Amino acid sequence: MEESEKLQGLAVENGGTLLLNGNVGHIIEVSPGFTDFSTALFVGSGSVLRGNATTGRVSIGRGSHLSPGDPDNNAIGQFIIKSNLGFNEGAFYDVDIAADGRSDYVRSQGGAYIDKNVKVLVNTLDPHTSYRDGQTYRILTAGGGVNGMFSEAVLDSAFLDTELTRDHQNVDLTIRQKETGGGGDDGHSGGGDDGHTGGGDDGHTGGGDDGHSGGGDDGHSGGGDDGHSGGGDDGHSGGGDDGHSGGGDDGDSGGKPDAPGIFQTVATSDNQWNTAGGAELAGAAGAVARAIQRAADAERGRGAGCV
């Protein structure tokens, strides 16, 4: 592009989106206001700066978004900023993360200045693929140093939590498996003081005077078929399929975080996702086979009675 053909000004109206690809050697301002420069960029409140570009100074205003990449193609993106980067109070940084460890990224050759209440909005590009527990993504580097810090990282996921950390020049995003388990301190089961089961004084079972169990006629447990505990199929504890405790598939605990389901989106080992999915499918197939066998046995019984 000849010098005379270079961009001299650009306006994006309220709610608009600017998509940049290539090199833009001018000051890029994303804000509700107006920049008093010969190459001014006006971007109304609630607008978005997107793309893969090398730019001059960038300032993200209140209610506006810096969003590397192309969302229409679910593409990871990167901005290279030849000067300073500023996030004004109430701005947003949109970051896509992939299961293979890639993410959106911004590198500022100057400083990065982050005001109050600036949030990172995290989007998972692979919602049906397992993300590794503890995976860390570098989302920002500033050669002149990072000044300030994002207030929080927001990710709408039933299985993943986020953590932001920084050093002098970098900001990293780490994802971790959410701690579930219905109130146990160690996540093994719901409500006990030590998390083993619900409600007992020592956490072993729920509601008994000695803390061992709740409400049984002999005080050992409440509601179990043999009186040992409440609600388990064999009376050992409440709610587990084998009665050991409340809510876990094997009864050991309620919602323990190391028991992934087929739609879980975090893995703590390389093969956990495939193993969990295969086991659940195999279990479903076994249940169907048993139901068919019971129906066949019943039909044979009816036939024998008619002879």
mmCIF file of C-alpha atoms in Angstrom:
data_model
loop_
_atom_site.group_PDB
_atom_site.id
_atom_site.type_symbol
_atom_site.label_atom_id
_atom_site.label_comp_id
_atom_site.label_asym_id
_atom_site.label_seq_id
_atom_site.Cartn_x
_atom_site.Cartn_y
_atom_site.Cartn_z
ATOM 1 C CA MET A 1 0.000 0.000 0.000
ATOM 2 C CA GLU A 2 1.361 3.452 -0.906
ATOM 3 C CA GLU A 3 1.775 6.018 1.864
ATOM 4 C CA SER A 4 -1.008 8.159 0.377
ATOM 5 C CA GLU A 5 -3.352 5.169 0.465
ATOM 6 C CA LYS A 6 -2.894 4.404 4.135
ATOM 7 C CA LEU A 7 -5.873 4.604 6.425
ATOM 8 C CA GLN A 8 -6.387 8.150 7.730
ATOM 9 C CA GLY A 9 -9.425 7.576 9.913
ATOM 10 C CA LEU A 10 -11.960 4.939 10.804
ATOM 11 C CA ALA A 11 -15.250 5.010 12.675
ATOM 12 C CA VAL A 12 -17.213 2.070 14.023
ATOM 13 C CA GLU A 13 -20.647 3.032 15.290
ATOM 14 C CA ASN A 14 -22.299 1.878 18.509
ATOM 15 C CA GLY A 15 -22.529 -1.889 18.732
ATOM 16 C CA GLY A 16 -20.328 -2.389 15.670
ATOM 17 C CA THR A 17 -17.416 -4.753 15.123
ATOM 18 C CA LEU A 18 -14.023 -3.984 13.624
ATOM 19 C CA LEU A 19 -12.269 -6.998 12.085
ATOM 20 C CA LEU A 20 -8.567 -6.454 11.414
ATOM 21 C CA ASN A 21 -6.225 -8.699 9.459
ATOM 22 C CA GLY A 22 -2.731 -7.665 8.465
ATOM 23 C CA ASN A 23 -0.797 -4.563 9.520
ATOM 24 C CA VAL A 24 -2.397 -1.373 10.758
ATOM 25 C CA GLY A 25 0.267 1.184 11.578
ATOM 26 C CA HIS A 26 -1.976 3.656 13.350
ATOM 27 C CA ILE A 27 -3.392 4.246 16.803
ATOM 28 C CA ILE A 28 -6.380 1.963 17.358
ATOM 29 C CA GLU A 29 -8.838 3.228 19.939
ATOM 30 C CA VAL A 30 -11.753 1.064 21.065
ATOM 31 C CA SER A 31 -13.873 3.237 23.323
ATOM 32 C CA PRO A 32 -17.234 4.959 23.626
ATOM 33 C CA GLY A 33 -15.505 8.285 23.021
ATOM 34 C CA PHE A 34 -13.454 9.980 20.314
ATOM 35 C CA THR A 35 -9.674 10.052 19.977
ATOM 36 C CA ASP A 36 -8.061 13.344 19.072
ATOM 37 C CA PHE A 37 -5.555 11.985 16.567
ATOM 38 C CA SER A 38 -5.264 12.434 12.809
ATOM 39 C CA THR A 39 -5.790 8.702 12.371
ATOM 40 C CA ALA A 40 -8.616 8.526 14.876
ATOM 41 C CA LEU A 41 -10.789 5.499 15.426
ATOM 42 C CA PHE A 42 -14.210 5.963 16.986
ATOM 43 C CA VAL A 43 -15.830 2.799 18.358
ATOM 44 C CA GLY A 44 -19.138 3.110 20.166
ATOM 45 C CA SER A 45 -19.879 1.503 23.508
ATOM 46 C CA GLY A 46 -20.390 -2.245 23.337
ATOM 47 C CA SER A 47 -18.281 -2.641 20.202
ATOM 48 C CA VAL A 48 -15.626 -5.256 19.474
ATOM 49 C CA LEU A 49 -12.120 -5.166 17.996
ATOM 50 C CA ARG A 50 -11.417 -8.542 16.386
ATOM 51 C CA GLY A 51 -8.960 -10.188 14.045
ATOM 52 C CA ASN A 52 -5.284 -11.011 13.611
ATOM 53 C CA ALA A 53 -3.277 -7.845 13.194
ATOM 54 C CA THR A 54 -0.186 -5.838 13.978
ATOM 55 C CA THR A 55 -1.243 -2.405 15.188
ATOM 56 C CA GLY A 56 -0.126 0.787 16.845
ATOM 57 C CA ARG A 57 -1.317 1.729 20.319
ATOM 58 C CA VAL A 58 -4.575 0.100 21.390
ATOM 59 C CA SER A 59 -6.948 1.337 24.079
ATOM 60 C CA ILE A 60 -10.039 -0.682 24.990
ATOM 61 C CA GLY A 61 -12.784 1.470 26.492
ATOM 62 C CA ARG A 62 -15.545 0.795 28.974
ATOM 63 C CA GLY A 63 -17.958 -1.858 27.735
ATOM 64 C CA SER A 64 -15.824 -2.658 24.673
ATOM 65 C CA HIS A 65 -14.060 -5.915 23.820
ATOM 66 C CA LEU A 66 -10.639 -6.873 22.531
ATOM 67 C CA SER A 67 -11.258 -10.228 20.854
ATOM 68 C CA PRO A 68 -8.407 -11.766 18.824
ATOM 69 C CA GLY A 69 -9.332 -14.202 16.064
ATOM 70 C CA ASP A 70 -12.358 -14.786 13.891
ATOM 71 C CA PRO A 71 -15.384 -16.114 15.803
ATOM 72 C CA ASP A 72 -17.173 -17.088 12.597
ATOM 73 C CA ASN A 73 -14.503 -19.736 12.003
ATOM 74 C CA ASN A 74 -13.771 -20.579 15.649
ATOM 75 C CA ALA A 75 -10.217 -19.460 14.924
ATOM 76 C CA ILE A 76 -7.501 -18.737 17.476
ATOM 77 C CA GLY A 77 -6.152 -15.205 16.987
ATOM 78 C CA GLN A 78 -3.304 -12.908 17.933
ATOM 79 C CA PHE A 79 -2.724 -9.169 18.151
ATOM 80 C CA ILE A 80 0.787 -7.733 18.018
ATOM 81 C CA ILE A 81 0.821 -4.179 19.373
ATOM 82 C CA LYS A 82 3.851 -2.046 18.564
ATOM 83 C CA SER A 83 3.202 0.353 21.410
ATOM 84 C CA ASN A 84 1.154 0.316 24.615
ATOM 85 C CA LEU A 85 -2.043 -1.597 25.323
ATOM 86 C CA GLY A 86 -4.647 -0.166 27.666
ATOM 87 C CA PHE A 87 -7.773 -1.722 29.137
ATOM 88 C CA ASN A 88 -9.937 1.018 30.633
ATOM 89 C CA GLU A 89 -12.257 0.340 33.558
ATOM 90 C CA GLY A 90 -15.135 -1.940 32.572
ATOM 91 C CA ALA A 91 -13.481 -3.266 29.400
ATOM 92 C CA PHE A 92 -13.317 -6.920 28.346
ATOM 93 C CA TYR A 93 -10.681 -9.249 26.915
ATOM 94 C CA ASP A 94 -12.270 -12.186 25.032
ATOM 95 C CA VAL A 95 -10.077 -15.299 25.007
ATOM 96 C CA ASP A 96 -10.767 -18.520 23.109
ATOM 97 C CA ILE A 97 -9.032 -21.653 24.414
ATOM 98 C CA ALA A 98 -8.595 -24.981 22.618
ATOM 99 C CA ALA A 99 -8.177 -28.418 24.161
ATOM 100 C CA ASP A 100 -4.755 -28.815 22.512
ATOM 101 C CA GLY A 101 -3.292 -25.949 24.561
ATOM 102 C CA ARG A 102 -3.655 -23.105 22.035
ATOM 103 C CA SER A 103 -5.377 -19.839 22.914
ATOM 104 C CA ASP A 104 -5.927 -16.271 21.796
ATOM 105 C CA TYR A 105 -2.955 -14.097 22.612
ATOM 106 C CA VAL A 106 -1.931 -10.442 22.703
ATOM 107 C CA ARG A 107 1.687 -9.280 22.704
ATOM 108 C CA SER A 108 2.418 -5.640 23.412
ATOM 109 C CA GLN A 109 5.889 -4.293 22.717
ATOM 110 C CA GLY A 110 5.161 -1.513 25.195
ATOM 111 C CA GLY A 111 3.397 -1.747 28.507
ATOM 112 C CA ALA A 112 0.004 -3.253 29.250
ATOM 113 C CA TYR A 113 -2.148 -1.107 31.530
ATOM 114 C CA ILE A 114 -5.175 -2.794 33.097
ATOM 115 C CA ASP A 115 -7.662 -0.651 35.003
ATOM 116 C CA LYS A 116 -10.246 -1.753 37.564
ATOM 117 C CA ASN A 117 -13.005 -4.259 36.823
ATOM 118 C CA VAL A 118 -11.569 -5.541 33.533
ATOM 119 C CA LYS A 119 -12.734 -9.110 32.927
ATOM 120 C CA VAL A 120 -11.406 -11.951 30.802
ATOM 121 C CA LEU A 121 -14.288 -13.739 29.069
ATOM 122 C CA VAL A 122 -13.191 -17.309 28.308
ATOM 123 C CA ASN A 123 -14.714 -19.410 25.537
ATOM 124 C CA THR A 124 -13.953 -23.113 24.981
ATOM 125 C CA LEU A 125 -13.638 -23.894 21.274
ATOM 126 C CA ASP A 126 -13.920 -27.666 21.817
ATOM 127 C CA PRO A 127 -16.986 -28.154 24.050
ATOM 128 C CA HIS A 128 -17.187 -31.897 23.310
ATOM 129 C CA THR A 129 -13.477 -32.573 23.832
ATOM 130 C CA SER A 130 -11.706 -33.136 27.109
ATOM 131 C CA TYR A 131 -9.650 -30.257 28.506
ATOM 132 C CA ARG A 132 -6.712 -31.220 30.716
ATOM 133 C CA ASP A 133 -6.961 -30.381 34.397
ATOM 134 C CA GLY A 134 -4.307 -27.763 35.178
ATOM 135 C CA GLN A 135 -3.742 -26.675 31.558
ATOM 136 C CA THR A 136 -2.176 -23.188 31.427
ATOM 137 C CA TYR A 137 -2.549 -20.704 28.562
ATOM 138 C CA ARG A 138 -0.461 -17.573 28.089
ATOM 139 C CA ILE A 139 -2.929 -14.873 27.082
ATOM 140 C CA LEU A 140 -0.913 -11.639 27.364
ATOM 141 C CA THR A 141 2.714 -10.537 27.164
ATOM 142 C CA ALA A 142 3.915 -6.943 27.541
ATOM 143 C CA GLY A 143 7.559 -6.106 26.907
ATOM 144 C CA GLY A 144 7.223 -2.956 28.979
ATOM 145 C CA GLY A 145 5.576 -4.783 31.858
ATOM 146 C CA VAL A 146 2.055 -5.553 33.014
ATOM 147 C CA ASN A 147 0.553 -2.846 35.205
ATOM 148 C CA GLY A 148 -2.599 -3.821 37.066
ATOM 149 C CA MET A 149 -4.481 -7.102 36.764
ATOM 150 C CA PHE A 150 -7.730 -8.448 35.367
ATOM 151 C CA SER A 151 -10.451 -8.648 37.999
ATOM 152 C CA GLU A 152 -11.543 -12.170 37.069
ATOM 153 C CA ALA A 153 -11.807 -14.767 34.317
ATOM 154 C CA VAL A 154 -15.363 -15.815 33.503
ATOM 155 C CA LEU A 155 -16.055 -19.256 31.992
ATOM 156 C CA ASP A 156 -19.557 -20.708 31.685
ATOM 157 C CA SER A 157 -18.779 -24.377 32.332
ATOM 158 C CA ALA A 158 -20.221 -26.986 34.661
ATOM 159 C CA PHE A 159 -16.832 -28.672 34.983
ATOM 160 C CA LEU A 160 -14.078 -26.045 34.702
ATOM 161 C CA ASP A 161 -12.830 -23.315 37.013
ATOM 162 C CA THR A 162 -10.346 -20.616 35.997
ATOM 163 C CA GLU A 163 -7.365 -18.971 37.648
ATOM 164 C CA LEU A 164 -5.393 -15.916 36.500
ATOM 165 C CA THR A 165 -1.748 -15.404 37.437
ATOM 166 C CA ARG A 166 0.847 -12.853 36.373
ATOM 167 C CA ASP A 167 4.485 -11.970 36.587
ATOM 168 C CA HIS A 168 6.158 -8.740 35.515
ATOM 169 C CA GLN A 169 5.544 -9.266 31.784
ATOM 170 C CA ASN A 170 2.952 -12.021 31.377
ATOM 171 C CA VAL A 171 -0.591 -13.018 32.292
ATOM 172 C CA ASP A 172 -1.517 -16.717 32.301
ATOM 173 C CA LEU A 173 -4.899 -18.446 32.447
ATOM 174 C CA THR A 174 -5.141 -21.880 34.090
ATOM 175 C CA ILE A 175 -8.195 -24.148 33.969
ATOM 176 C CA ARG A 176 -8.942 -26.644 36.712
ATOM 177 C CA GLN A 177 -11.565 -29.252 37.416
ATOM 178 C CA LYS A 178 -14.355 -27.891 39.578
ATOM 179 C CA GLU A 179 -14.546 -29.307 43.077
ATOM 180 C CA THR A 180 -17.958 -30.958 43.376
ATOM 181 C CA GLY A 181 -19.318 -33.399 45.895
ATOM 182 C CA GLY A 182 -22.263 -31.737 47.603
ATOM 183 C CA GLY A 183 -20.651 -30.078 50.577
ATOM 184 C CA GLY A 184 -18.007 -32.502 51.862
ATOM 185 C CA ASP A 185 -14.836 -30.626 52.736
ATOM 186 C CA ASP A 186 -12.747 -33.067 50.732
ATOM 187 C CA GLY A 187 -15.411 -33.658 48.119
ATOM 188 C CA HIS A 188 -15.987 -37.332 48.985
ATOM 189 C CA SER A 189 -19.614 -36.859 49.928
ATOM 190 C CA GLY A 190 -22.152 -34.348 51.065
ATOM 191 C CA GLY A 191 -22.295 -32.519 54.325
ATOM 192 C CA GLY A 192 -20.080 -34.422 56.783
ATOM 193 C CA ASP A 193 -17.512 -32.423 58.691
ATOM 194 C CA ASP A 194 -14.741 -34.407 57.064
ATOM 195 C CA GLY A 195 -16.706 -34.867 53.881
ATOM 196 C CA HIS A 196 -17.190 -38.637 54.130
ATOM 197 C CA THR A 197 -20.983 -38.575 54.473
ATOM 198 C CA GLY A 198 -23.754 -36.207 55.315
ATOM 199 C CA GLY A 199 -24.542 -34.617 58.612
ATOM 200 C CA GLY A 200 -22.928 -36.762 61.321
ATOM 201 C CA ASP A 201 -20.984 -34.997 64.047
ATOM 202 C CA ASP A 202 -17.837 -36.754 62.926
ATOM 203 C CA GLY A 203 -18.947 -36.728 59.332
ATOM 204 C CA HIS A 204 -19.296 -40.493 58.958
ATOM 205 C CA THR A 205 -23.077 -40.553 58.569
ATOM 206 C CA GLY A 206 -26.051 -38.331 58.984
ATOM 207 C CA GLY A 207 -27.813 -37.310 62.132
ATOM 208 C CA GLY A 208 -27.174 -40.041 64.693
ATOM 209 C CA ASP A 209 -26.610 -38.987 68.302
ATOM 210 C CA ASP A 210 -23.147 -40.474 68.181
ATOM 211 C CA GLY A 211 -22.588 -39.198 64.693
ATOM 212 C CA HIS A 212 -22.366 -42.666 63.196
ATOM 213 C CA SER A 213 -25.756 -42.595 61.543
ATOM 214 C CA GLY A 214 -29.090 -40.894 61.511
ATOM 215 C CA GLY A 215 -32.385 -42.030 62.938
ATOM 216 C CA GLY A 216 -32.105 -45.796 63.010
ATOM 217 C CA ASP A 217 -34.085 -47.619 65.712
ATOM 218 C CA ASP A 218 -30.848 -48.928 67.137
ATOM 219 C CA GLY A 219 -29.133 -45.636 66.610
ATOM 220 C CA HIS A 220 -26.675 -47.095 64.153
ATOM 221 C CA SER A 221 -28.351 -45.662 61.097
ATOM 222 C CA GLY A 222 -31.481 -44.226 59.663
ATOM 223 C CA GLY A 223 -33.553 -45.891 56.981
ATOM 224 C CA GLY A 224 -31.198 -48.554 55.706
ATOM 225 C CA ASP A 225 -32.826 -51.881 54.820
ATOM 226 C CA ASP A 226 -30.844 -53.597 57.553
ATOM 227 C CA GLY A 227 -30.665 -50.557 59.782
ATOM 228 C CA HIS A 228 -26.970 -49.937 59.338
ATOM 229 C CA SER A 229 -27.394 -46.679 57.465
ATOM 230 C CA GLY A 230 -29.798 -44.466 55.636
ATOM 231 C CA GLY A 231 -31.012 -45.132 52.148
ATOM 232 C CA GLY A 232 -28.352 -47.401 50.660
ATOM 233 C CA ASP A 233 -29.586 -50.417 48.703
ATOM 234 C CA ASP A 234 -27.852 -52.715 51.188
ATOM 235 C CA GLY A 235 -28.255 -50.316 54.068
ATOM 236 C CA HIS A 236 -24.623 -49.339 54.458
ATOM 237 C CA SER A 237 -25.227 -45.686 53.700
ATOM 238 C CA GLY A 238 -27.470 -43.223 51.985
ATOM 239 C CA GLY A 239 -28.067 -43.087 48.273
ATOM 240 C CA GLY A 240 -25.128 -44.918 46.689
ATOM 241 C CA ASP A 241 -25.966 -47.627 44.161
ATOM 242 C CA ASP A 242 -24.240 -50.150 46.412
ATOM 243 C CA GLY A 243 -25.195 -48.299 49.553
ATOM 244 C CA HIS A 244 -21.755 -47.187 50.664
ATOM 245 C CA SER A 245 -22.571 -43.491 50.598
ATOM 246 C CA GLY A 246 -24.759 -40.824 49.113
ATOM 247 C CA GLY A 247 -24.933 -40.022 45.461
ATOM 248 C CA GLY A 248 -21.812 -41.528 43.890
ATOM 249 C CA ASP A 249 -22.298 -44.067 41.094
ATOM 250 C CA ASP A 250 -20.592 -46.674 43.261
ATOM 251 C CA GLY A 251 -21.916 -45.175 46.469
ATOM 252 C CA ASP A 252 -18.531 -44.073 47.749
ATOM 253 C CA SER A 253 -19.475 -40.428 47.625
ATOM 254 C CA GLY A 254 -21.839 -37.855 46.275
ATOM 255 C CA GLY A 255 -20.561 -36.213 43.126
ATOM 256 C CA LYS A 256 -16.868 -36.938 43.704
ATOM 257 C CA PRO A 257 -14.778 -34.967 41.220
ATOM 258 C CA ASP A 258 -12.725 -37.929 40.036
ATOM 259 C CA ALA A 259 -15.736 -39.753 38.597
ATOM 260 C CA PRO A 260 -16.102 -38.270 35.077
ATOM 261 C CA GLY A 261 -19.294 -38.684 33.110
ATOM 262 C CA ILE A 262 -19.577 -39.135 29.386
ATOM 263 C CA PHE A 263 -20.214 -35.421 28.848
ATOM 264 C CA GLN A 264 -17.507 -34.226 31.223
ATOM 265 C CA THR A 265 -15.140 -31.692 29.664
ATOM 266 C CA VAL A 266 -12.073 -32.097 31.838
ATOM 267 C CA ALA A 267 -9.640 -34.987 32.171
ATOM 268 C CA THR A 268 -7.016 -35.724 34.796
ATOM 269 C CA SER A 269 -5.251 -38.360 32.683
ATOM 270 C CA ASP A 270 -4.678 -39.021 28.977
ATOM 271 C CA ASN A 271 -7.293 -41.739 28.596
ATOM 272 C CA GLN A 272 -9.822 -40.738 31.243
ATOM 273 C CA TRP A 273 -12.308 -39.289 28.779
ATOM 274 C CA ASN A 274 -12.432 -42.356 26.522
ATOM 275 C CA THR A 275 -12.476 -44.710 29.506
ATOM 276 C CA ALA A 276 -15.341 -42.847 31.163
ATOM 277 C CA GLY A 277 -17.378 -42.708 27.988
ATOM 278 C CA GLY A 278 -16.770 -46.351 27.134
ATOM 279 C CA ALA A 279 -17.663 -47.524 30.617
ATOM 280 C CA GLU A 280 -20.923 -45.614 30.619
ATOM 281 C CA LEU A 281 -21.894 -46.936 27.198
ATOM 282 C CA ALA A 282 -20.991 -50.482 28.246
ATOM 283 C CA GLY A 283 -23.069 -50.125 31.385
ATOM 284 C CA ALA A 284 -26.053 -48.896 29.382
ATOM 285 C CA ALA A 285 -25.709 -51.797 26.951
ATOM 286 C CA GLY A 286 -25.589 -54.261 29.865
ATOM 287 C CA ALA A 287 -28.737 -52.785 31.370
ATOM 288 C CA VAL A 288 -30.585 -53.177 28.062
ATOM 289 C CA ALA A 289 -29.434 -56.788 27.754
ATOM 290 C CA ARG A 290 -30.616 -57.582 31.283
ATOM 291 C CA ALA A 291 -34.009 -56.006 30.594
ATOM 292 C CA ILE A 292 -34.416 -58.105 27.446
ATOM 293 C CA GLN A 293 -33.484 -61.261 29.368
ATOM 294 C CA ARG A 294 -36.031 -60.496 32.114
ATOM 295 C CA ALA A 295 -38.750 -59.977 29.518
ATOM 296 C CA ALA A 296 -37.887 -63.287 27.854
ATOM 297 C CA ASP A 297 -37.948 -65.123 31.207
ATOM 298 C CA ALA A 298 -41.345 -63.645 32.020
ATOM 299 C CA GLU A 299 -42.723 -64.699 28.640
ATOM 300 C CA ARG A 300 -41.510 -68.264 29.149
ATOM 301 C CA GLY A 301 -43.153 -68.291 32.608
ATOM 302 C CA ARG A 302 -46.486 -67.244 31.158
ATOM 303 C CA GLY A 303 -46.211 -69.926 28.494
ATOM 304 C CA ALA A 304 -45.504 -72.630 31.081
ATOM 305 C CA GLY A 305 -48.566 -71.615 33.094
ATOM 306 C CA CYS A 306 -50.841 -72.118 30.101
ATOM 307 C CA VAL A 307 -49.826 -75.747 29.525
#
